[in-house]
Every structure is written in C-alpha cells, then in structure tokens.
CSV table of C-alpha atoms (C1' of nucleotides) in Angstrom, one decimal:
chain,number,residue,atom,x,y,z
L,215,MET,CA,0.0,0.0,0.0
L,216,ALA,CA,2.6,2.5,1.1
L,217,LEU,CA,5.0,1.6,-1.7
L,218,ALA,CA,2.5,2.9,-4.1
L,219,HIS,CA,2.5,6.2,-2.3
L,220,ALA,CA,6.3,6.3,-2.0
L,221,ILE,CA,6.3,6.0,-5.8
L,222,LEU,CA,3.7,8.7,-6.2
L,223,VAL,CA,5.7,11.0,-3.9
L,224,SER,CA,8.8,10.4,-6.0
L,225,LEU,CA,7.0,11.0,-9.3
L,226,MET,CA,5.6,14.2,-7.9
L,227,ASP,CA,9.1,15.6,-7.9
L,228,PHE,CA,9.5,14.9,-11.6
L,229,PRO,CA,8.5,12.1,-14.1
L,230,CYS,CA,10.7,9.1,-14.1
L,231,THR,CA,11.2,5.7,-15.6
L,232,GLY,CA,11.1,2.5,-13.5
L,233,TYR,CA,14.8,2.3,-13.8
L,234,GLU,CA,15.4,5.8,-12.6
L,235,LEU,CA,13.0,5.3,-9.7
L,236,GLY,CA,15.0,2.2,-8.8
L,237,LYS,CA,18.1,4.4,-8.5
L,238,ARG,CA,16.3,7.0,-6.5
L,239,PHE,CA,15.0,4.4,-4.1
L,240,ASP,CA,18.6,3.3,-3.6
L,241,GLY,CA,19.6,6.9,-2.9
L,242,SER,CA,17.8,9.8,-1.3
L,243,VAL,CA,14.2,8.4,-1.5
L,244,GLY,CA,15.6,5.2,0.1
L,245,PHE,CA,16.3,7.2,3.3
L,246,VAL,CA,12.5,7.1,3.9
L,247,TRP,CA,11.5,4.0,1.9
L,248,LYS,CA,13.4,1.0,0.4
L,249,ALA,CA,12.2,-1.1,-2.5
L,250,SER,CA,13.8,-3.4,-5.1
L,251,HIS,CA,13.5,-2.7,-8.8
L,252,GLN,CA,11.3,-5.8,-9.2
L,253,GLN,CA,8.8,-4.4,-6.7
L,254,ILE,CA,8.9,-1.0,-8.4
L,255,TYR,CA,8.2,-2.4,-11.8
L,256,HIS,CA,5.4,-4.5,-10.4
L,257,GLU,CA,3.8,-1.6,-8.5
L,258,LEU,CA,4.2,0.8,-11.5
L,259,ALA,CA,2.2,-1.7,-13.7
L,260,LYS,CA,-0.5,-1.8,-11.0
L,261,LEU,CA,-0.6,2.0,-10.6
L,262,GLU,CA,-0.9,2.4,-14.4
L,263,PHE,CA,-3.7,-0.2,-14.5
L,264,GLN,CA,-5.5,1.8,-11.8
L,265,GLY,CA,-5.0,5.0,-13.6
L,266,TRP,CA,-3.0,6.7,-10.8
L,267,VAL,CA,0.0,7.1,-13.1
L,268,SER,CA,0.3,7.3,-16.9
L,269,SER,CA,3.3,6.4,-19.1
L,270,GLU,CA,4.8,7.5,-22.3
L,271,THR,CA,6.9,5.0,-24.2
L,272,ILE,CA,10.2,6.4,-25.5
L,273,PRO,CA,11.7,4.2,-28.2
L,274,GLN,CA,15.4,3.6,-28.1
L,275,GLU,CA,18.0,1.9,-30.2
L,276,GLY,CA,20.1,-1.0,-29.0
L,277,ARG,CA,18.3,-1.2,-25.7
L,278,PRO,CA,14.7,-1.7,-24.4
L,279,ASP,CA,12.3,1.2,-24.8
L,280,LYS,CA,11.9,3.5,-21.8
L,281,LYS,CA,8.6,4.1,-20.1
L,282,LEU,CA,8.4,7.6,-18.6
L,283,TYR,CA,5.8,7.6,-15.8
L,284,GLN,CA,4.0,10.6,-14.3
L,285,VAL,CA,1.2,11.0,-11.7
L,286,THR,CA,-2.3,11.6,-13.1
L,287,GLU,CA,-4.9,13.9,-11.6
L,288,LEU,CA,-6.5,10.8,-10.0
L,289,GLY,CA,-3.2,9.7,-8.6
L,290,LYS,CA,-2.5,13.1,-7.2
L,291,ASN,CA,-6.0,13.2,-5.5
L,292,GLN,CA,-5.4,9.8,-4.1
L,293,LEU,CA,-2.0,10.9,-2.8
L,294,ILE,CA,-3.5,13.9,-1.1
L,295,LYS,CA,-6.2,11.7,0.4
L,296,TRP,CA,-3.6,9.4,1.8
L,297,LEU,CA,-1.6,12.4,3.2
L,298,LYS,CA,-4.6,13.4,5.2
L,299,THR,CA,-5.2,9.9,6.6
L,300,PRO,CA,-3.6,9.2,10.0
L,301,CYS,CA,-1.0,6.4,10.1
L,302,GLU,CA,0.5,4.2,12.8
L,303,PRO,CA,4.0,4.5,14.1
L,304,THR,CA,6.4,2.2,12.2
L,305,HIS,CA,6.8,-1.3,13.5
L,306,THR,CA,10.3,-1.7,14.7
L,307,LYS,CA,12.3,-4.6,13.3
L,308,ASP,CA,16.0,-4.1,14.0
L,309,GLU,CA,18.1,-7.1,13.4
L,310,LEU,CA,21.2,-5.5,14.9
L,311,LEU,CA,19.4,-4.5,18.2
L,312,LEU,CA,17.9,-7.9,18.4
L,313,LYS,CA,21.3,-9.5,18.1
L,314,PHE,CA,22.7,-7.0,20.6
L,315,ARG,CA,20.0,-7.9,23.1
L,316,ALA,CA,21.3,-11.5,23.0
L,317,GLY,CA,24.9,-10.3,22.9
L,318,TYR,CA,25.7,-11.9,26.3
L,319,LEU,CA,25.6,-15.3,24.5
L,320,VAL,CA,28.8,-14.8,22.5
L,321,PRO,CA,32.2,-13.3,23.1
L,322,SER,CA,31.6,-9.5,23.4
L,323,GLN,CA,34.3,-9.0,20.7
L,324,ALA,CA,32.0,-10.6,18.1
L,325,ILE,CA,29.3,-8.1,19.0
L,326,LEU,CA,31.7,-5.1,19.1
L,327,GLU,CA,33.0,-5.9,15.7
L,328,GLU,CA,29.5,-6.1,14.2
L,329,LEU,CA,28.7,-2.8,16.0
L,330,GLU,CA,31.8,-1.2,14.5
L,331,ARG,CA,30.7,-2.2,11.0
L,332,HIS,CA,27.3,-0.6,11.5
L,333,ARG,CA,28.8,2.4,13.2
L,334,LYS,CA,30.8,3.1,10.1
L,335,ALA,CA,27.7,2.8,7.9
L,336,HIS,CA,25.8,5.2,10.1
L,337,GLN,CA,28.8,7.6,10.0
L,338,GLN,CA,28.8,7.5,6.2
L,339,LYS,CA,25.0,8.1,6.0
L,340,LEU,CA,25.4,11.0,8.3
L,341,SER,CA,28.0,12.5,6.0
L,342,VAL,CA,25.6,12.1,3.0
L,343,TYR,CA,22.8,13.9,5.0
L,344,GLN,CA,25.2,16.7,6.0
L,345,ASN,CA,26.1,17.3,2.4
L,346,LEU,CA,22.5,17.4,1.5
L,347,GLU,CA,21.8,19.8,4.4
L,348,GLN,CA,24.3,22.2,3.0
L,349,LEU,CA,22.4,22.6,-0.2
L,350,TYR,CA,19.5,24.0,1.8
L,351,THR,CA,21.5,26.2,4.3
L,352,GLN,CA,24.3,27.6,2.1
L,353,ASN,CA,22.3,30.4,0.4
L,354,SER,CA,20.7,32.5,3.0
L,355,GLN,CA,17.4,33.2,1.2
L,356,GLU,CA,14.2,31.9,2.6
L,357,LEU,CA,13.4,28.3,1.6
L,358,SER,CA,10.2,27.5,-0.3
L,359,GLN,CA,7.5,25.5,1.5
L,360,GLU,CA,8.5,22.5,-0.6
L,361,ALA,CA,12.1,22.9,0.2
L,362,LYS,CA,11.4,23.3,3.9
L,363,PHE,CA,9.8,19.9,4.0
L,364,ARG,CA,12.7,18.3,2.2
L,365,TYR,CA,15.2,20.1,4.3
L,366,LEU,CA,13.5,18.8,7.5
L,367,THR,CA,13.4,15.3,6.1
L,368,VAL,CA,17.1,15.5,5.8
L,369,ARG,CA,17.3,16.9,9.3
L,370,ARG,CA,15.4,13.9,10.5
L,371,GLY,CA,18.1,11.7,8.9
L,372,ILE,CA,20.8,13.7,10.8
L,373,HIS,CA,19.0,13.3,14.1
L,374,TYR,CA,18.5,9.6,13.4
L,375,GLU,CA,22.1,8.8,12.5
L,376,THR,CA,23.5,11.0,15.3
L,377,ALA,CA,21.5,9.1,17.8
L,378,TRP,CA,23.0,5.8,16.6
L,379,LEU,CA,26.5,7.2,16.9
L,380,THR,CA,25.9,8.5,20.4
L,381,TRP,CA,24.6,5.1,21.4
L,382,TYR,CA,27.6,3.3,20.0
L,383,ASP,CA,29.9,5.6,22.1
L,384,GLU,CA,27.9,4.7,25.1
L,385,VAL,CA,28.1,0.9,24.4
L,386,ILE,CA,31.9,1.2,24.1
L,387,ARG,CA,32.0,2.9,27.5
L,388,VAL,CA,29.8,0.2,29.1
L,389,ILE,CA,31.0,-3.0,27.6
L,390,GLY,CA,34.0,-2.1,25.4
L,391,ASP,CA,36.5,-2.7,28.2
L,392,VAL,CA,35.1,-6.1,29.3
L,393,LYS,CA,37.9,-8.6,30.0
L,394,THR,CA,35.7,-11.6,30.7
L,395,ASN,CA,34.6,-13.1,27.4
L,396,PRO,CA,32.1,-16.0,27.7
L,397,GLU,CA,32.6,-19.1,25.6
H,185,MET,CA,14.1,-15.7,9.1
H,186,ALA,CA,14.7,-13.1,11.8
H,187,LEU,CA,11.4,-13.7,13.5
H,188,ALA,CA,12.6,-17.2,14.3
H,189,HIS,CA,15.6,-15.6,16.0
H,190,ALA,CA,13.5,-13.0,17.8
H,191,ILE,CA,11.5,-15.9,19.3
H,192,LEU,CA,14.7,-17.8,20.2
H,193,VAL,CA,16.1,-14.7,21.9
H,194,SER,CA,12.9,-14.3,23.9
H,195,LEU,CA,12.7,-17.9,24.9
H,196,MET,CA,16.3,-17.8,26.1
H,197,ASP,CA,15.2,-15.4,28.8
H,198,PHE,CA,12.7,-18.0,30.1
H,199,PRO,CA,10.3,-20.6,28.6
H,200,CYS,CA,7.0,-19.2,27.3
H,201,THR,CA,3.8,-20.2,25.7
H,202,GLY,CA,2.8,-18.7,22.3
H,203,TYR,CA,0.3,-16.6,24.0
H,204,GLU,CA,2.9,-15.2,26.5
H,205,LEU,CA,5.3,-14.6,23.6
H,206,GLY,CA,2.5,-12.6,21.9
H,207,LYS,CA,2.3,-10.3,24.9
H,208,ARG,CA,6.0,-9.9,25.2
H,209,PHE,CA,6.2,-9.0,21.5
H,210,ASP,CA,3.6,-6.3,22.2
H,211,GLY,CA,5.7,-5.0,25.1
H,212,SER,CA,9.4,-4.9,25.7
H,213,VAL,CA,10.5,-7.4,23.0
H,214,GLY,CA,8.3,-5.4,20.6
H,215,PHE,CA,10.7,-2.5,21.0
H,216,VAL,CA,13.2,-4.4,18.9
H,217,TRP,CA,10.9,-6.7,16.9
H,218,LYS,CA,7.1,-6.6,16.2
H,219,ALA,CA,5.0,-9.7,15.3
H,220,SER,CA,1.4,-10.7,15.5
H,221,HIS,CA,0.2,-13.7,17.4
H,222,GLN,CA,-0.7,-15.5,14.2
H,223,GLN,CA,2.9,-15.1,13.0
H,224,ILE,CA,4.3,-16.3,16.3
H,225,TYR,CA,2.1,-19.5,16.5
H,226,HIS,CA,3.1,-20.3,12.9
H,227,GLU,CA,6.8,-19.7,13.5
H,228,LEU,CA,6.7,-21.8,16.7
H,229,ALA,CA,5.2,-24.7,14.9
H,230,LYS,CA,8.0,-24.4,12.3
H,231,LEU,CA,10.7,-24.1,14.9
H,232,GLU,CA,9.4,-27.2,16.7
H,233,PHE,CA,9.3,-29.1,13.5
H,234,GLN,CA,12.9,-28.2,12.9
H,235,GLY,CA,13.9,-29.1,16.4
H,236,TRP,CA,15.1,-25.7,17.4
H,237,VAL,CA,12.5,-25.5,20.2
H,238,SER,CA,10.6,-28.2,22.2
H,239,SER,CA,7.2,-27.9,23.8
H,240,GLU,CA,5.6,-29.4,26.9
H,241,THR,CA,1.8,-29.5,26.8
H,242,ILE,CA,0.2,-28.4,30.0
H,243,PRO,CA,-3.4,-29.6,30.3
H,244,GLN,CA,-5.9,-27.0,31.6
H,245,GLU,CA,-9.6,-27.1,32.6
H,246,GLY,CA,-12.2,-24.9,30.9
H,247,ARG,CA,-9.7,-23.5,28.5
H,248,PRO,CA,-7.3,-24.8,25.8
H,249,ASP,CA,-4.2,-26.6,26.8
H,250,LYS,CA,-1.0,-24.5,27.0
H,251,LYS,CA,2.1,-25.3,25.2
H,252,LEU,CA,5.3,-24.2,27.0
H,253,TYR,CA,8.1,-23.8,24.6
H,254,GLN,CA,11.9,-23.8,25.3
H,255,VAL,CA,15.0,-23.6,23.2
H,256,THR,CA,16.8,-26.9,22.5
H,257,GLU,CA,20.5,-27.3,22.3
H,258,LEU,CA,20.3,-27.3,18.5
H,259,GLY,CA,18.2,-24.1,18.7
H,260,LYS,CA,20.8,-22.4,21.0
H,261,ASN,CA,23.6,-23.4,18.7
H,262,GLN,CA,21.7,-22.0,15.7
H,263,LEU,CA,21.1,-18.8,17.6
H,264,ILE,CA,24.7,-18.4,18.5
H,265,LYS,CA,25.7,-19.1,14.9
H,266,TRP,CA,23.3,-16.4,13.8
H,267,LEU,CA,24.7,-13.9,16.4
H,268,LYS,CA,28.1,-14.4,14.8
H,269,THR,CA,26.8,-13.7,11.3
H,270,PRO,CA,27.0,-10.1,10.1
H,271,CYS,CA,23.7,-8.5,9.1
H,272,GLU,CA,22.7,-5.5,7.0
H,273,PRO,CA,21.4,-2.3,8.4
H,274,THR,CA,17.6,-2.2,8.6
H,275,HIS,CA,15.7,-1.1,5.6
H,276,THR,CA,13.9,2.1,6.4
H,277,LYS,CA,10.2,2.3,5.8
H,278,ASP,CA,8.8,5.2,7.6
H,279,GLU,CA,5.3,6.1,6.6
H,280,LEU,CA,5.2,9.3,8.7
H,281,LEU,CA,8.5,10.6,7.1
H,282,LEU,CA,7.3,9.6,3.7
H,283,LYS,CA,4.1,11.7,4.3
H,284,PHE,CA,6.1,14.5,5.7
H,285,ARG,CA,8.3,14.6,2.6
H,286,ALA,CA,5.2,15.3,0.5
H,287,GLY,CA,3.7,17.6,3.2
H,288,TYR,CA,3.8,20.6,0.9
H,289,LEU,CA,0.8,19.1,-1.0
H,290,VAL,CA,-1.6,19.6,1.9
H,291,PRO,CA,-2.4,22.4,4.4
H,292,SER,CA,0.5,22.3,6.9
H,293,GLN,CA,-2.0,22.1,9.7
H,294,ALA,CA,-2.9,18.6,8.6
H,295,ILE,CA,0.7,17.5,8.8
H,296,LEU,CA,1.3,19.3,12.1
H,297,GLU,CA,-1.7,17.5,13.7
H,298,GLU,CA,-0.4,14.1,12.5
H,299,LEU,CA,3.0,15.0,13.8
H,300,GLU,CA,1.6,15.9,17.1
H,301,ARG,CA,-0.1,12.5,17.4
H,302,HIS,CA,3.1,10.8,16.7
H,303,ARG,CA,5.1,13.1,19.1
H,304,LYS,CA,2.8,12.0,21.9
H,305,ALA,CA,3.3,8.4,21.1
H,306,HIS,CA,7.1,8.9,21.1
H,307,GLN,CA,6.8,10.8,24.4
H,308,GLN,CA,5.0,7.9,26.0
H,309,LYS,CA,7.4,5.3,24.7
H,310,LEU,CA,10.3,7.4,26.1
H,311,SER,CA,8.6,7.3,29.5
H,312,VAL,CA,8.3,3.6,29.4
H,313,TYR,CA,12.0,3.3,28.5
H,314,GLN,CA,13.0,5.7,31.3
H,315,ASN,CA,11.1,3.6,33.8
H,316,LEU,CA,12.9,0.5,32.6
H,317,GLU,CA,16.2,2.3,32.7
H,318,GLN,CA,15.7,3.0,36.4
H,319,LEU,CA,15.5,-0.7,37.2
H,320,TYR,CA,19.1,-1.0,36.0
H,321,THR,CA,20.5,2.2,37.5
H,322,GLN,CA,18.7,2.4,40.9
H,323,ASN,CA,20.9,0.0,42.8
H,324,SER,CA,24.5,1.0,42.5
H,325,GLN,CA,26.0,-2.6,42.2
H,326,GLU,CA,27.7,-3.6,39.0
H,327,LEU,CA,25.4,-5.0,36.4
H,328,SER,CA,25.9,-8.6,35.1
H,329,GLN,CA,27.0,-9.0,31.5
H,330,GLU,CA,23.4,-10.0,30.5
H,331,ALA,CA,21.9,-7.0,32.3
H,332,LYS,CA,24.4,-4.7,30.6
H,333,PHE,CA,23.2,-5.8,27.2
H,334,ARG,CA,19.6,-5.3,28.2
H,335,TYR,CA,20.3,-2.0,29.8
H,336,LEU,CA,22.0,-0.7,26.7
H,337,THR,CA,19.1,-2.0,24.5
H,338,VAL,CA,16.8,0.2,26.6
H,339,ARG,CA,19.3,3.1,26.3
H,340,ARG,CA,19.1,2.7,22.5
H,341,GLY,CA,15.4,3.2,22.9
H,342,ILE,CA,15.9,6.3,24.8
H,343,HIS,CA,18.3,7.8,22.2
H,344,TYR,CA,15.9,6.8,19.5
H,345,GLU,CA,12.8,8.4,21.0
H,346,THR,CA,14.7,11.5,22.2
H,347,ALA,CA,15.9,12.0,18.6
H,348,TRP,CA,12.3,12.0,17.4
H,349,LEU,CA,11.3,14.6,20.0
H,350,THR,CA,14.2,16.9,19.2
H,351,TRP,CA,13.2,16.7,15.5
H,352,TYR,CA,9.6,17.5,16.2
H,353,ASP,CA,10.7,20.7,18.1
H,354,GLU,CA,12.8,21.6,15.1
H,355,VAL,CA,9.9,21.1,12.7
H,356,ILE,CA,7.6,23.3,14.8
H,357,ARG,CA,10.3,26.0,14.7
H,358,VAL,CA,10.6,25.9,10.9
H,359,ILE,CA,7.1,25.3,9.7
H,360,GLY,CA,4.9,25.6,12.8
H,361,ASP,CA,4.3,29.3,12.3
H,362,VAL,CA,3.5,29.2,8.6
H,363,LYS,CA,0.6,31.4,7.6
H,364,THR,CA,0.3,30.5,4.0
H,365,ASN,CA,-1.7,27.2,3.8
H,366,PRO,CA,-1.9,25.7,0.3
H,367,GLU,CA,-5.2,24.4,-1.0
Y,83,DT,C1',-24.7,-8.4,30.6
Y,84,DC,C1',-20.9,-7.3,28.3
Y,85,DT,C1',-16.1,-6.5,27.9
Y,86,DG,C1',-11.7,-8.3,28.2
Y,87,DC,C1',-8.5,-12.0,29.2
Y,88,DC,C1',-6.9,-16.6,28.3
Y,89,DA,C1',-5.3,-19.8,24.6
Y,90,DT,C1',-5.0,-21.7,20.3
Y,91,DG,C1',-5.1,-21.7,15.6
Y,92,DT,C1',-6.8,-21.7,10.0
Y,93,DA,C1',-7.3,-19.3,5.5
Y,94,DA,C1',-7.0,-15.9,2.1
Y,95,DG,C1',-4.7,-12.3,0.4
Y,96,DT,C1',-0.9,-8.8,0.0
Y,97,DT,C1',3.8,-7.6,0.1
Y,98,DG,C1',8.5,-8.4,-0.3
Y,99,DT,C1',12.8,-11.3,-1.5
Y,100,DT,C1',15.7,-14.1,-4.5
Y,101,DA,C1',16.8,-16.0,-8.6
Y,102,DC,C1',16.5,-16.0,-13.4
Y,103,DA,C1',16.3,-13.8,-18.2
Y,104,DT,C1',17.8,-10.7,-22.1
Y,105,DG,C1',21.1,-8.0,-24.6
Y,106,DA,C1',23.4,-3.8,-26.4
Y,107,DT,C1',26.7,0.0,-24.8
Y,108,DT,C1',30.4,2.1,-22.3
Y,109,DA,C1',34.3,2.3,-19.3
Y,110,DT,C1',38.7,-0.1,-17.3
A,167,DA,C1',38.4,-9.3,-22.1
A,168,DT,C1',35.6,-8.1,-18.3
A,169,DA,C1',32.6,-5.6,-15.6
A,170,DA,C1',29.3,-2.1,-15.0
A,171,DT,C1',25.4,0.5,-16.8
A,172,DC,C1',21.1,0.9,-19.2
A,173,DA,C1',16.3,-1.1,-19.2
A,174,DT,C1',12.7,-4.1,-18.6
A,175,DG,C1',10.6,-7.8,-16.7
A,176,DT,C1',8.8,-13.1,-15.0
A,177,DA,C1',8.5,-16.8,-11.5
A,178,DA,C1',8.8,-19.0,-7.2
A,179,DC,C1',9.0,-18.5,-2.6
A,180,DA,C1',8.9,-16.4,2.0
A,181,DA,C1',7.0,-13.1,5.2
A,182,DC,C1',3.4,-10.5,6.9
A,183,DT,C1',-1.6,-8.8,7.4
A,184,DT,C1',-6.4,-9.2,8.0
A,185,DA,C1',-10.3,-11.7,8.8
A,186,DC,C1',-12.4,-15.6,10.8
A,187,DA,C1',-13.2,-19.3,14.5
A,188,DT,C1',-13.8,-21.3,19.2
A,189,DG,C1',-15.2,-21.0,24.1
A,190,DG,C1',-14.9,-20.7,29.1
A,191,DC,C1',-13.9,-17.5,33.0
A,192,DA,C1',-13.4,-13.2,35.7
A,193,DG,C1',-14.4,-8.6,36.7
A,194,DA,C1',-17.1,-4.0,36.1
DNA sequence: TCTGCCATGTAAGTTGTTACATGATTAT
DNA sequence: ATAATCATGTAACAACTTACATGGCAGA
C-alpha cells in the first residue's frame, strides 16, 4: 500500500522511468522508503492499471524502450487523500538490536566488531545527509514551502544517525573494556 | 528468518507459551521486533518441527491446553551461529516521514496534527524506557553481563525516542508558524 | 450483561525477496 | 576481455496482514 504512495511522492518531484525510480530508491528516497527494482516495476504496472500514473513510451535503439511515468490527476488526488489519513508509528524490526539484546551469549568481541561495521555505515550516511543539508542552508534566502519539507526530512536523517553514533559511544564505554569473554 | 531468532532470543530469557510470547512482542520485546500472534504461532510450529524449540503440553480445565516452549541445544547453537553472522542495516520504511516529505501538498495544519499525534506516542514510549532504565540504575551494584546488554538496549530506545522529540521541536520552529496554507 | 482475558489456531490475500532472463553499450 | 550501466521484466518462494473461528472464565 505505502510503496504505491512512495512512488507517487517520488514521481511528484518529476516524471521518471522505473529504472530511474529504482536508483532514487537506492539513494535519497531510500532514506525514507526502500524497495527493489522488481517491486517498483510491479507496482508501476499496477498503478498504471488503476490510472494513478500514466506512461509515455520512449523508443530507443540498441536497448529496451523506456517508459516515462507521471502522476495523473486521479493519482494526485489519491496521494492527497492518503496524506490526510492518520498512520500508525512504524513497526520496529531491527536485526542489529535484536542481536545486541542477546549479545551476552557470544564473546563480546564478536558483537563489538559487528557494531563497529554498523557504526561506520551510520557515519557515512550522516555525511551524506550533512552534504544534502548544506544545499539548503548555504544560500541565506528563505526556503520555499516544498524545500522546507525536504530540508526537514534530511534533518530527521541527521538526528537519526547522530542518535545511533551517540549510542555506539555509550556501548563502548559500558561493555567495550570487558575482559571476561564468555565461551 | 529473523522472526525465528527473535523468538529464540525471547525464549532464552525464560520458557513461554505462544500466548505469552505474543504479549512480550507487544511489550518490551516489541521495541526491537514486532510480530502478530498468528505469525508467532506459525513460527513456533515451524521451529518445533525443525527441532530448534521443544514444547511441553500443560493440560488445563475450561480453556485450551497450554504449550510451554523452550529452546533446544540445537536451537541455542543456531542462535549463536546467527549472532556471529554479520547483518545488513535495517531497511527504512517510515510512513510518517514519507508523508512528511510530501507535506507541501496539503495544508500544513494537517501535517502538524499528524506529527503531534506521533510526538505524543514517542513521548509515551520514552517514559516507558525511562522507567525500565531506572530498574538498572537504581541499585549501585555492578550489572551482570546479561543485564548490561539489556540496559543498553533500553538506552538505545531512549536515544531513538529523544531524537524524534528533538526533530519535532525543530519542525515546529521551521514550519509551525506558517501562515500560507496551500489548497 | 458485556467486555476483556486466556489460549490456540486456519485461511486468504498482500507484500517483499531471491533467482532468473535478455542484450546492447560504455568504461577499465 | 571483463565488468558495469542501461532497461525491462517473470516466476517461485517467504514473510506478513487481516479476517475468521472457538469458548470458558473473571471482573465492572
């Protein structure tokens, strides 16, 4: 259900092909919603069938034709309807935290190494967000309404990644110097 | 795949029935992994078939028999094997943030109300975590290795919820005083 | 009396993952 | 040569959601 809306939100920025959407879902859109290209193609077909998006086929030589998708009036109305509908908080499913909770079952070194891998990933994501943030803050003119929402989405990413990094530091302080390794 | 491990982690704390697991997944376990009772019963049956858990049927009067599950040696080994295997960072799927990103399409009041609802939920979860935290910090004796991991899992929850609250404040500062409502 | 708790599931449908398939073009 | 990029999908499977089903017991 929400994948459909994630696609609509993306296409509202500008029309795209399925392939391009796939890349955007790997990049900045993926910070709020992840999806594989198979899912995207499948959902686009469904959306077109429902009349929420329309496509224009662009013939190409030496490679498959492109299909450029855009949101229809109906699609936009449905998107706005969805925006006005309350939603539930996201169901947490965090494999790393789940592992961490059972971390006492293995030598703490194993857990700390895994944590370090993830810490690096979060550090990198933070950098990406900080670069994006600069695009909004560097010129001092007032941001448009649309830009404000995007800027704050990036800010949410910064808060999120920073919270992880702070937690990692805390973990190191509490269990990082443990000498007694079980097993 | 990971639901199986979430169940094993929970059962390592102490043996449970499916029903009790359901409640725990609604409560403290649910902070790291969410699952419905249907999923849990289904997965328990699978786990027992595989020999990762075993069950003891406890007859009852006037209500269905209980099945008390516990982790087998095989299950524990599999759990430890899984703990040592690296995992990927969680795929983000945040409906609220997705909506927020497209927030410019509706009157900002609509978004702010939805945000307020979620802010309250995060505030409440934070309180729950803070109460749990006290259990670990109130007596000054050194925590066991197992308790440290649990304590830090709770701390992660506190960092997570606090980051949301900080972001909400920021959103209010940036778009909370907007006079121009589209539509 | 009615709601909620206890206790277990089945069945149908949707969503998401993994593997497979094609084939020219461009960069290393 | 080889790998990566462009560009689209199908098929099988696994995971998850929603609705349904049963039925006694305890408390407001």
